[in-house]
Coordinates of C-alpha atoms in Angstrom, one line a residue:
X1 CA 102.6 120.0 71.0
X2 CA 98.9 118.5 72.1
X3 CA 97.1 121.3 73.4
X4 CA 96.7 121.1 77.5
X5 CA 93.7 120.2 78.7
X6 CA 92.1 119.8 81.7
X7 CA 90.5 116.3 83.2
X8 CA 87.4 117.4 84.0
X9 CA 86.1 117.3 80.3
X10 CA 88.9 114.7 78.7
X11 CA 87.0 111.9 78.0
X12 CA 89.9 109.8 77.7
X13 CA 91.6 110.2 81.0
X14 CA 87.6 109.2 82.4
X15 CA 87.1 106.9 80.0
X16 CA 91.1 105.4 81.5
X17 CA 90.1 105.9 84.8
X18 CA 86.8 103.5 83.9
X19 CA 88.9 101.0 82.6
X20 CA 91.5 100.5 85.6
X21 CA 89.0 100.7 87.9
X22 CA 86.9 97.9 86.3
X23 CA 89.7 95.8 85.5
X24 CA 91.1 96.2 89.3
X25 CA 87.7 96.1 90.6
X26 CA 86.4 92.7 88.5
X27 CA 89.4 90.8 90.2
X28 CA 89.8 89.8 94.0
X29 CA 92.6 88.3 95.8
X30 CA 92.0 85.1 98.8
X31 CA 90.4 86.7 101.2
X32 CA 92.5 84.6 104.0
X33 CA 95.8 86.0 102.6
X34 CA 97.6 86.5 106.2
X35 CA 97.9 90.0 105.3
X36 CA 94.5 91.0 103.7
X37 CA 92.6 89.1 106.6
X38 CA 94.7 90.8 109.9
X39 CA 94.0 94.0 108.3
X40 CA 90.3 92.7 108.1
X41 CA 89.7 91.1 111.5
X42 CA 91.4 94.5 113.0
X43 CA 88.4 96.7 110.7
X44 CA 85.8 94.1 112.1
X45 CA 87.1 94.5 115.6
X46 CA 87.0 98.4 115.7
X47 CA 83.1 98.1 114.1
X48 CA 82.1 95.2 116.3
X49 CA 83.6 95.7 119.5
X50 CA 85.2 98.5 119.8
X51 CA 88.4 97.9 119.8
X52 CA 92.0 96.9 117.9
X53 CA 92.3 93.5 119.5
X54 CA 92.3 90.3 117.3
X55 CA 92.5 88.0 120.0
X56 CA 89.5 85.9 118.6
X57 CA 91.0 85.8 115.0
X58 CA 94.6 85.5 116.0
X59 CA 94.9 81.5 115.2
X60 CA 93.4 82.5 111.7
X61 CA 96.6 84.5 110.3
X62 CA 100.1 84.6 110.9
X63 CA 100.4 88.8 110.7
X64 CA 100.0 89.3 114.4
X65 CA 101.7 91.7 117.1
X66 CA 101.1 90.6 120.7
X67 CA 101.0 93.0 123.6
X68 CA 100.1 91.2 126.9
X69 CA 97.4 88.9 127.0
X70 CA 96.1 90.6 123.7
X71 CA 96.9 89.8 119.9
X72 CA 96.6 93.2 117.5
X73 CA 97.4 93.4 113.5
X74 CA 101.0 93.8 113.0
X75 CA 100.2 96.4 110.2
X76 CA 100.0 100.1 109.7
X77 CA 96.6 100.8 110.2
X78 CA 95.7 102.7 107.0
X79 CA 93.8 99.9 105.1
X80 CA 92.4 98.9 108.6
X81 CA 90.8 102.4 108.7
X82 CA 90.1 102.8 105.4
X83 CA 87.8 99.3 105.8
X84 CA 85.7 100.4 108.7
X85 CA 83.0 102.2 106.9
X86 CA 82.5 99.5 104.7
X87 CA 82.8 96.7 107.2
X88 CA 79.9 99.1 109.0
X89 CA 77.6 99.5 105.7
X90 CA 78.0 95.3 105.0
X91 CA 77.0 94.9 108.8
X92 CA 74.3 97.4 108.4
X93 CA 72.8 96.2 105.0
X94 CA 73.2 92.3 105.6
X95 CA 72.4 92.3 109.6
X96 CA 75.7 90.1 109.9
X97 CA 78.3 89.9 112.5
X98 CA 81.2 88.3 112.8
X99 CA 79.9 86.6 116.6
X100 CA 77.3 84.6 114.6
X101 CA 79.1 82.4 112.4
X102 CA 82.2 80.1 113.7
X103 CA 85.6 81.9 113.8
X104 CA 87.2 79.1 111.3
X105 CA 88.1 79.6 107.1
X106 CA 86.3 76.2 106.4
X107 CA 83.4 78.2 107.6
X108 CA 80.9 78.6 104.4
X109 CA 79.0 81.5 106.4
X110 CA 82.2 83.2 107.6
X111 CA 84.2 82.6 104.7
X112 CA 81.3 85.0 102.9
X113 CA 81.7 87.4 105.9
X114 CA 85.0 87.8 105.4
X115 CA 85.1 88.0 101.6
X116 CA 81.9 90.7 101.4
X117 CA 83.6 92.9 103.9
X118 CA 87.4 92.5 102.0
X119 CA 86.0 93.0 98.6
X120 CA 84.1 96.3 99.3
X121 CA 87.3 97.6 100.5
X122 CA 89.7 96.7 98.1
X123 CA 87.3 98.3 95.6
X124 CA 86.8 101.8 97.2
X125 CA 90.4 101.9 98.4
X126 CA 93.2 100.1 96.5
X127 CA 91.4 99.5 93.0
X128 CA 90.3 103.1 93.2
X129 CA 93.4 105.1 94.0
X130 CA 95.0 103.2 91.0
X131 CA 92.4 104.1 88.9
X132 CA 92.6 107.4 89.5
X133 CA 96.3 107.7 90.0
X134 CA 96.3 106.5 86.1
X135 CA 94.2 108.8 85.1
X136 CA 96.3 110.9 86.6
X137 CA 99.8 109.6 85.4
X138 CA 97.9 109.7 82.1
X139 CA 97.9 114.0 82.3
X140 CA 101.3 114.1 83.6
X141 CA 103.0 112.0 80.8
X142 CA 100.7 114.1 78.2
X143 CA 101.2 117.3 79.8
X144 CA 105.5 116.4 79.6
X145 CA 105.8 114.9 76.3
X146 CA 103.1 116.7 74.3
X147 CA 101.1 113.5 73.4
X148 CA 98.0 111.3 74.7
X149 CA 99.5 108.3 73.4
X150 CA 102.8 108.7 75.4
X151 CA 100.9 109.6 78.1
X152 CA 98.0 106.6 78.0
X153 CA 101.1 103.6 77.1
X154 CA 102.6 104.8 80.7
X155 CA 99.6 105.0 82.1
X156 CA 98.4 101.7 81.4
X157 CA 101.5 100.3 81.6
X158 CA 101.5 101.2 85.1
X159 CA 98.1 100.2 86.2
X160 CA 97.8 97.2 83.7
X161 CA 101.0 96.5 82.5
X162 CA 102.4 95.7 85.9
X163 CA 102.1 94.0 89.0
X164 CA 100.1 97.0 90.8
X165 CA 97.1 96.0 88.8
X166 CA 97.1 92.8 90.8
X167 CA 98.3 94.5 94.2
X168 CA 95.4 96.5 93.6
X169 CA 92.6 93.6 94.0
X170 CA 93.9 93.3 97.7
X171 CA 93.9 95.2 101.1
X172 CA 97.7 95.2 101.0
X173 CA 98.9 98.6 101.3
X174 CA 101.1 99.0 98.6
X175 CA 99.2 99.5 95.4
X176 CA 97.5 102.3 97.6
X177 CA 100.9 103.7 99.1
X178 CA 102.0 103.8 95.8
X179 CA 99.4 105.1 94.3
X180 CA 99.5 108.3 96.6
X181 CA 102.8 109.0 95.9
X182 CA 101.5 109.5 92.1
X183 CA 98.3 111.8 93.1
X184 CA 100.9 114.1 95.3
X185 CA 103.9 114.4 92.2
X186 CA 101.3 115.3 89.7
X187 CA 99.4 117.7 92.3
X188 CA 103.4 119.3 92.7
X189 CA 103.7 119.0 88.9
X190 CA 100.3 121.0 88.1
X191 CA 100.3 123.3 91.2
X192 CA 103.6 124.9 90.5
X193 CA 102.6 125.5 86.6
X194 CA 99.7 128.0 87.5
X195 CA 100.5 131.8 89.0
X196 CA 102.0 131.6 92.2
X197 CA 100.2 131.5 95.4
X198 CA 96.9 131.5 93.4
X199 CA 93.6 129.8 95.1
X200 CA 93.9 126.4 92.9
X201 CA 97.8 126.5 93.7
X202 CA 97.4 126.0 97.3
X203 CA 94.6 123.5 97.0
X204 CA 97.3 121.4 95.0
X205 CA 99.5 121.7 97.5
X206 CA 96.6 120.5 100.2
X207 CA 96.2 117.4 97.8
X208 CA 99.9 116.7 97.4
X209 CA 100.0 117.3 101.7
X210 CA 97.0 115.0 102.1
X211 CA 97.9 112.8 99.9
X212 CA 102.2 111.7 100.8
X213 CA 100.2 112.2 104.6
X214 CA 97.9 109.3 104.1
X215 CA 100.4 107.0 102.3
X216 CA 102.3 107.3 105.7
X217 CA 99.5 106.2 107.6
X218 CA 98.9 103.5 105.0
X219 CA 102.6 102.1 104.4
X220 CA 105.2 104.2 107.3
X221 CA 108.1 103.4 104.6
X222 CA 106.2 106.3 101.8
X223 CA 108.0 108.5 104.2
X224 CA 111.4 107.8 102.6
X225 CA 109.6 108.9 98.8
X226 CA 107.5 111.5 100.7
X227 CA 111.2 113.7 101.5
X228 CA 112.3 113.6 98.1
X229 CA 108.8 115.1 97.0
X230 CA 109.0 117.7 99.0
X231 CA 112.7 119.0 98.4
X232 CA 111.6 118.6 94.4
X233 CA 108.2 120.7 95.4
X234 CA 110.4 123.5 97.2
X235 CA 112.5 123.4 94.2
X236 CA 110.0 124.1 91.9
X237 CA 108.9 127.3 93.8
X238 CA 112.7 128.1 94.3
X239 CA 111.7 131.8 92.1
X240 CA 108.6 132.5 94.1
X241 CA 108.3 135.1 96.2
X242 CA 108.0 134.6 100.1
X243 CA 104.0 135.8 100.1
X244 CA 104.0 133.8 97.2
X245 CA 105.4 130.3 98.8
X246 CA 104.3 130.5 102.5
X247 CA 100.4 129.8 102.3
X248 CA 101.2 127.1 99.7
X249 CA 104.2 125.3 102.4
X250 CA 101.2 125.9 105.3
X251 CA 98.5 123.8 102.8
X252 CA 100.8 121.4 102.1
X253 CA 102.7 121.1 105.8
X254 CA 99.3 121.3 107.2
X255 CA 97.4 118.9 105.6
X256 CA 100.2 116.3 105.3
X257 CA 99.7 116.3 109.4
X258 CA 96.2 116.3 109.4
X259 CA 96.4 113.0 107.3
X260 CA 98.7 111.7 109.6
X261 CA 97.3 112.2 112.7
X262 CA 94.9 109.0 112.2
X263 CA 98.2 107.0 112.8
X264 CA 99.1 108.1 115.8
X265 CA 95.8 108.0 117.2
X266 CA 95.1 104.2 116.3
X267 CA 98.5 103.6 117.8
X268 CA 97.3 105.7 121.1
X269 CA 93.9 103.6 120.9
X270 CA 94.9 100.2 120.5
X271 CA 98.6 100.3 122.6
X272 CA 98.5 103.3 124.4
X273 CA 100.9 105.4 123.0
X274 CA 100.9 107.4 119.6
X275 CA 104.2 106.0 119.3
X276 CA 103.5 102.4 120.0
X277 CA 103.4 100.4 116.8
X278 CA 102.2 97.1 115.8
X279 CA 105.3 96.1 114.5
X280 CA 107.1 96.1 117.9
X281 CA 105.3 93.2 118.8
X282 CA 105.5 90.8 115.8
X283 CA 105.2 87.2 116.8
X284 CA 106.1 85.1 114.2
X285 CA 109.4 87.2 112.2
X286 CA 112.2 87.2 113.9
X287 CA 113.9 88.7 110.9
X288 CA 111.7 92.1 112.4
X289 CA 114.3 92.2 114.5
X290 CA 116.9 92.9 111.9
X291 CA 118.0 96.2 112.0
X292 CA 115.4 98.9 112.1
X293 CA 112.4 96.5 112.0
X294 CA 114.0 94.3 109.4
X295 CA 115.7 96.9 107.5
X296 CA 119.2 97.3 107.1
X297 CA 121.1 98.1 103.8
X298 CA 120.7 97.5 100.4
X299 CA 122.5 93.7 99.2
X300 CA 123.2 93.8 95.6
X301 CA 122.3 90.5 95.3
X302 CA 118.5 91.2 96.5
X303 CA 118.7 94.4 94.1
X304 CA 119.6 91.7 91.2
X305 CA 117.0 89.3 92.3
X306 CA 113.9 91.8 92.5
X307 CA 114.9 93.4 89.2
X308 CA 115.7 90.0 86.9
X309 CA 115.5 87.2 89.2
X310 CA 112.6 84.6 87.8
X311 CA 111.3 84.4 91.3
X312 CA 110.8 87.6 92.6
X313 CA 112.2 89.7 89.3
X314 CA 110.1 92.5 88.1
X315 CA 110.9 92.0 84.3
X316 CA 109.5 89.0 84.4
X317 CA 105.8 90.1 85.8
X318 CA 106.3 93.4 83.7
X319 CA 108.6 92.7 80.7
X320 CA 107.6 96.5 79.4
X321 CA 109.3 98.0 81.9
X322 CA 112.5 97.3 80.4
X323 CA 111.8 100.3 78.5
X324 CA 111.2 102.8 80.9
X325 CA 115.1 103.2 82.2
X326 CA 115.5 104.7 78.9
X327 CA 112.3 106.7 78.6
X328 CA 113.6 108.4 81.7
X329 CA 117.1 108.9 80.8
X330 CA 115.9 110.7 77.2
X331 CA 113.7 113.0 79.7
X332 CA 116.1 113.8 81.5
X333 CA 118.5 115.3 78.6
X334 CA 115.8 117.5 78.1
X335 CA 116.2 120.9 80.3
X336 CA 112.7 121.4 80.4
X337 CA 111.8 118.6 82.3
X338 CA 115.1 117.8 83.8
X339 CA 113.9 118.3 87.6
X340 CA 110.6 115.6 86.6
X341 CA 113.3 113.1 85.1
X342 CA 115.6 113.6 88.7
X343 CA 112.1 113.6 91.0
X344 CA 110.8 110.5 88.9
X345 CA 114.2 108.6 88.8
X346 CA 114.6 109.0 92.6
X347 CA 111.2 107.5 93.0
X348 CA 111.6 104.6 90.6
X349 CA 114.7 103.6 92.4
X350 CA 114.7 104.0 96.2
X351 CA 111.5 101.0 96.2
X352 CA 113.7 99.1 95.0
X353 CA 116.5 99.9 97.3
X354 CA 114.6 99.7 100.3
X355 CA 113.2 95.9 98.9
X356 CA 116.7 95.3 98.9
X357 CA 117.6 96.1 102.5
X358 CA 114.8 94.3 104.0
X359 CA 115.0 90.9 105.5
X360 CA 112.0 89.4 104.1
X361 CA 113.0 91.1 100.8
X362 CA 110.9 88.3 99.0
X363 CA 107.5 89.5 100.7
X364 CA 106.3 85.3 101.2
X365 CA 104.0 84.6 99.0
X366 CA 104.1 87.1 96.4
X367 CA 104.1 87.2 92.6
X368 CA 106.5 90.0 91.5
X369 CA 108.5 92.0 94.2
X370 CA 105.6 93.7 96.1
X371 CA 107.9 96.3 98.6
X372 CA 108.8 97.9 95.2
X373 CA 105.6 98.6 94.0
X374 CA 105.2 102.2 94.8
X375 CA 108.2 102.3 92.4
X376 CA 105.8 101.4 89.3
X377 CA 103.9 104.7 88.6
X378 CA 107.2 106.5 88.0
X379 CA 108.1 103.9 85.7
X380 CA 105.3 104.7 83.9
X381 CA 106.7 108.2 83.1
X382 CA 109.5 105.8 81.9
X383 CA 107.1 104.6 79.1
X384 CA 105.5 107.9 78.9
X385 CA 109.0 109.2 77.4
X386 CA 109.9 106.2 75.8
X387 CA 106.9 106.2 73.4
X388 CA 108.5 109.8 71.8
X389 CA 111.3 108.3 71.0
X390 CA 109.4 106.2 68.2
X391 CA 109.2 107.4 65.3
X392 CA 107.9 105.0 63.3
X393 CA 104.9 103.1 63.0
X394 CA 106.8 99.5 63.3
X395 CA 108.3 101.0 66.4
X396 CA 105.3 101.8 68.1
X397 CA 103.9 98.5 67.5
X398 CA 106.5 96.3 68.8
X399 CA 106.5 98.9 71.7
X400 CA 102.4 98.0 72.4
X401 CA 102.8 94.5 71.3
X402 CA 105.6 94.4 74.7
X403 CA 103.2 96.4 76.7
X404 CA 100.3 93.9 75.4
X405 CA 102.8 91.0 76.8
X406 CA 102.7 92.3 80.2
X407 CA 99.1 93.1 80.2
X408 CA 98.2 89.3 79.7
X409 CA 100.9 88.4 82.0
X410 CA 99.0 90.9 84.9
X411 CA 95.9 89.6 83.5
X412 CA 96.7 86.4 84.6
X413 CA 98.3 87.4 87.8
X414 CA 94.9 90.0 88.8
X415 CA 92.5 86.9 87.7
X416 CA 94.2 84.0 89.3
X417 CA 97.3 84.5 91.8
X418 CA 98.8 87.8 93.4
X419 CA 100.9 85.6 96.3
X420 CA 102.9 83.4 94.6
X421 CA 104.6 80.7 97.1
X422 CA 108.2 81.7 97.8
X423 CA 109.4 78.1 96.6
X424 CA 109.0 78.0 93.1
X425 CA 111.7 79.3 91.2
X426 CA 109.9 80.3 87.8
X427 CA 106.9 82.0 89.6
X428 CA 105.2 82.9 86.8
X429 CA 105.5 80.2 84.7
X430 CA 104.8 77.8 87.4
X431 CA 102.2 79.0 90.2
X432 CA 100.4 81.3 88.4
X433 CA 100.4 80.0 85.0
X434 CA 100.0 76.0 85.6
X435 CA 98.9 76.2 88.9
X436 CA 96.5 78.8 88.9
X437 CA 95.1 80.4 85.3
X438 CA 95.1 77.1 83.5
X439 CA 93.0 75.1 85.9
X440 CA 90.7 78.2 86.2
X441 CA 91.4 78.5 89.6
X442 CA 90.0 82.7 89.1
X443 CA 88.6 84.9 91.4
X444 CA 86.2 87.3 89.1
X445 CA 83.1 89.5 90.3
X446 CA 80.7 87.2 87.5
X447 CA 81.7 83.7 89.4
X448 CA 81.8 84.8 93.0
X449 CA 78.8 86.4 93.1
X450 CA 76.7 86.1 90.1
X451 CA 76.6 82.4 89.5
X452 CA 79.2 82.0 86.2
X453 CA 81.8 79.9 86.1
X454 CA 85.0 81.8 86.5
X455 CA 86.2 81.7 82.8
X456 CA 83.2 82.9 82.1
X457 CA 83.9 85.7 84.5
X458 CA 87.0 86.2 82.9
X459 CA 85.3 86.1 79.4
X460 CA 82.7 89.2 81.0
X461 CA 85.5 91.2 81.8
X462 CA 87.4 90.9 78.0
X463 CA 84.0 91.7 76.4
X464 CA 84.0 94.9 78.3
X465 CA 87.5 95.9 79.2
X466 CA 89.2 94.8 75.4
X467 CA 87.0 97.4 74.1
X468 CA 87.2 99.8 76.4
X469 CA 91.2 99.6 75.7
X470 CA 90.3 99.7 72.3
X471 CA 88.6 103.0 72.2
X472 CA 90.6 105.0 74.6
X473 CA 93.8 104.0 72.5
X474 CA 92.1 105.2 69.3
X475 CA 90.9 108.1 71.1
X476 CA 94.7 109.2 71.8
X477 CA 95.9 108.8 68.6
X478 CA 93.5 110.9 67.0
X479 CA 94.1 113.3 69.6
X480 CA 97.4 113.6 68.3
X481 CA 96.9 113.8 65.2
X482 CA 94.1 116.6 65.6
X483 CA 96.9 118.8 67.8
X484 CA 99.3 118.0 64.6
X485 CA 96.7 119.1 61.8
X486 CA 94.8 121.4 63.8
X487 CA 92.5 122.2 60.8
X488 CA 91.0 118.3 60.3
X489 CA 90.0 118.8 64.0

């Protein structure tokens, strides 16, 4: 059993965290996506004029609600928020606006605008709440199955492995919803493993409230994982005494509103009412008017297509997660973690069920079924499990030679094309691959901003990340083998 330690001094969960958060930082998605650039022109609105409208940029993106006279983003406003300080600094540092270039893509000077403003954003939001919700996944899979390797092959299979690496290049909400819903299981997971009622447990509990709070505001669907989390947390506190539980609930309770307040008072801001939502006035969906705004039930044949599917199918952007449905079935025969498996099995699922039920259960242009995203970090805990099943070297290797599949497979989706078209059938294979990668059609931090060409860019990143990989993976397995032979340590 690897002996606990804390992440404060672990230099490979901060060595993990470095990696992701390079390798999701060095990437960037189009800037004009539909659904990065409404989230955008909503941020520049707030910091420019002071207020939600998007009537100027409303010809420039088809992710619109109208109210009126007035066109708004159609979005929860959680990335919108989230983009305002840096859409402030970039105004602030550069002395640009928005008013002085001409509102059109071709538009060299807005264009530049635009992508400044987007990249910042995706880097201090999605690509760093991956990051650390890796580094976090990382000490939960250790802590569960007594070894850093387990715990660092679901980890990066999870923020490298699968399609939230590339989700995370991108002011889409759902590498970030997702990523929350991680930060607040492992907040449970530690908080309830330290004396009751203690000082650090209800400052857990205020992360894991702050935390499922803010994915709400980001993605209003987290609130279908967020119950689930907090029936498992009141479970895990079921033996506590009532002095014990009742400042931890408040934390937790209280924070989870705090966090959520923001949305009702952009909705109170920009339509009047906190209960007013941009997704009441969609303009161009009609299937939004499906059901509860385009969700009704669960179609088996969606659930098919999302998990094998060649268009939308999530084995085919993350072949290693074949694995993880039996990582998490051998946790779950073990009574010590049994309530994890059930929590973690829940979480992996219901994504995927809700993909299922929407109308626009192929998300457009997308490469991998993006709605189930916030199912991938459980998965992970999938690997995590999987990798004690091994017990030999041969094993382990074809295990990371699987994982090393998908990595290059995200690689190429991170570097070249997140939005795959919805009309090609192989959508790996043929827009991202042949379209995309092998033309060098990348989007890297080295060619958009520091003069290389972009496989050049691409080259920058593998000189630094490969090693980086490299070395944290060695670092794990000595790890283990110190905690086995305590006395080489």
């Amino acid at each position: 059993m690897t002996r606990q330690k804390g992440l404060r001094r672990d230099p490979i969960a901060w060595l993990l965290f470095a990696l992701v958060w390079f390798s999701c930082g060095w990437f960037g998605s189009w800037e004009f996506n539909p659904n990065n650039a409404t989230r955008m022109y909503a941020a520049v609105s707030l910091v420019e004029q002071g207020d939600a409208t998007i009537d100027e940029f409303a010809n420039l993106t088809i992710d619109r609600a109208q109210f009126g006279e007035h066109f708004y983003t159609d979005k929860a406003p959680g990335m919108t928020l989230m983009a305002v300080p840096f859409v402030a600094l970039a105004d602030a540092v550069t002395g640009d606006n928005a008013e002085f270039h001409r509102i059109r893509n071709e538009d060299p000077g807005f264009n530049r605008f635009i992508k400044i403003r987007t990249r910042l954003t995706a880097v201090f939001t999605s690509a760093l709440f991956v990051a650390i919700a890796a580094m976090l996944l990382f000490d939960l899979g250790r802590g569960i199955t007594g070894s850093n390797a387990a715990g660092l092959f679901g980890a990066i299979g999870y923020a490298l492995g699968s399609i939230a690496w590339g989700w995370a290049t991108t002011i889409f909400g759902h590498a970030a919803s997702g990523a929350m819903l991680v930060i607040a299981v492992w907040a449970v997971w530690r908080g309830t493993r330290i004396p009751a009622g203690s000082r650090a447990s209800i400052g857990y509990a205020a992360l894991a409230g702050l935390a499922l709070g803010w994915g709400v505001v980001i993605e209003p669907p987290s609130v279908l994982e967020a119950l689930p989390i907090g029936i498992w947390a009141l479970w895990r506190m079921r033996q506590w005494t009532w002095p014990q539980r009742t400042p931890v609930m408040i934390a937790a309770a209280g924070m989870a509103l705090i966090a959520v307040l923001p949305l009702f008072a952009y909705n109170a801001f920009a339509f009047g009412s906190p209960f007013q939502s941009g997704y009441a006035g969609v303009t161009d969906f009609a299937g939004m008017q499906q059901g509860f705004f385009g969700l009704t039930y669960p179609k088996p044949h969606v659930l098919w297509e999302i998990v094998f599917g060649p268009r939308r199918g999530i084995l085919w952007v993350s072949p290693v997660l074949v694995l993880a449905p039996i990582g998490l079935a051998w946790l779950y025969c073990d009574p010590r973690h049994r309530d994890i498996a059930v929590i973690a099995i829940v979480l992996s699922i219901l994504p995927f069920l809700y993909n299922a039920a929407y109308y626009y259960w192929d998300g457009g242009h997308s490469t991998g079924p993006r709605h189930a995203v916030p199912a991938l970090g459980f998965l992970g805990l999938g690997l995590a499990s999987f990798w004690t099943l091994l017990r030999t070297g041969i094993g382990k290797l074809l295990a990371a030679q699987l994982l090393a599949v998908s990595i290059a497979i995200n690689l190429m989706i991170a570097a070249a094309e997140i939005a795959a078209p919805d009309f090609f059938e192989y959508a790996v294979w043929r827009s991202v691959l042949l379209e995309r990668f092998a033309p060098g059609y990348l989007r890297t931090v080295a060619d958009e901003w520091l003069g290389f060409t972009p496989w050049e860019g691409l080259g920058i990143w593998a000189l630094i990340a490969l090693p980086l990989l490299g070395l944290v993976a060695w670092m794990a397995l000595r790890a283990d083998a110190e905690d086995r032979n305590p006395l080489t340590a």
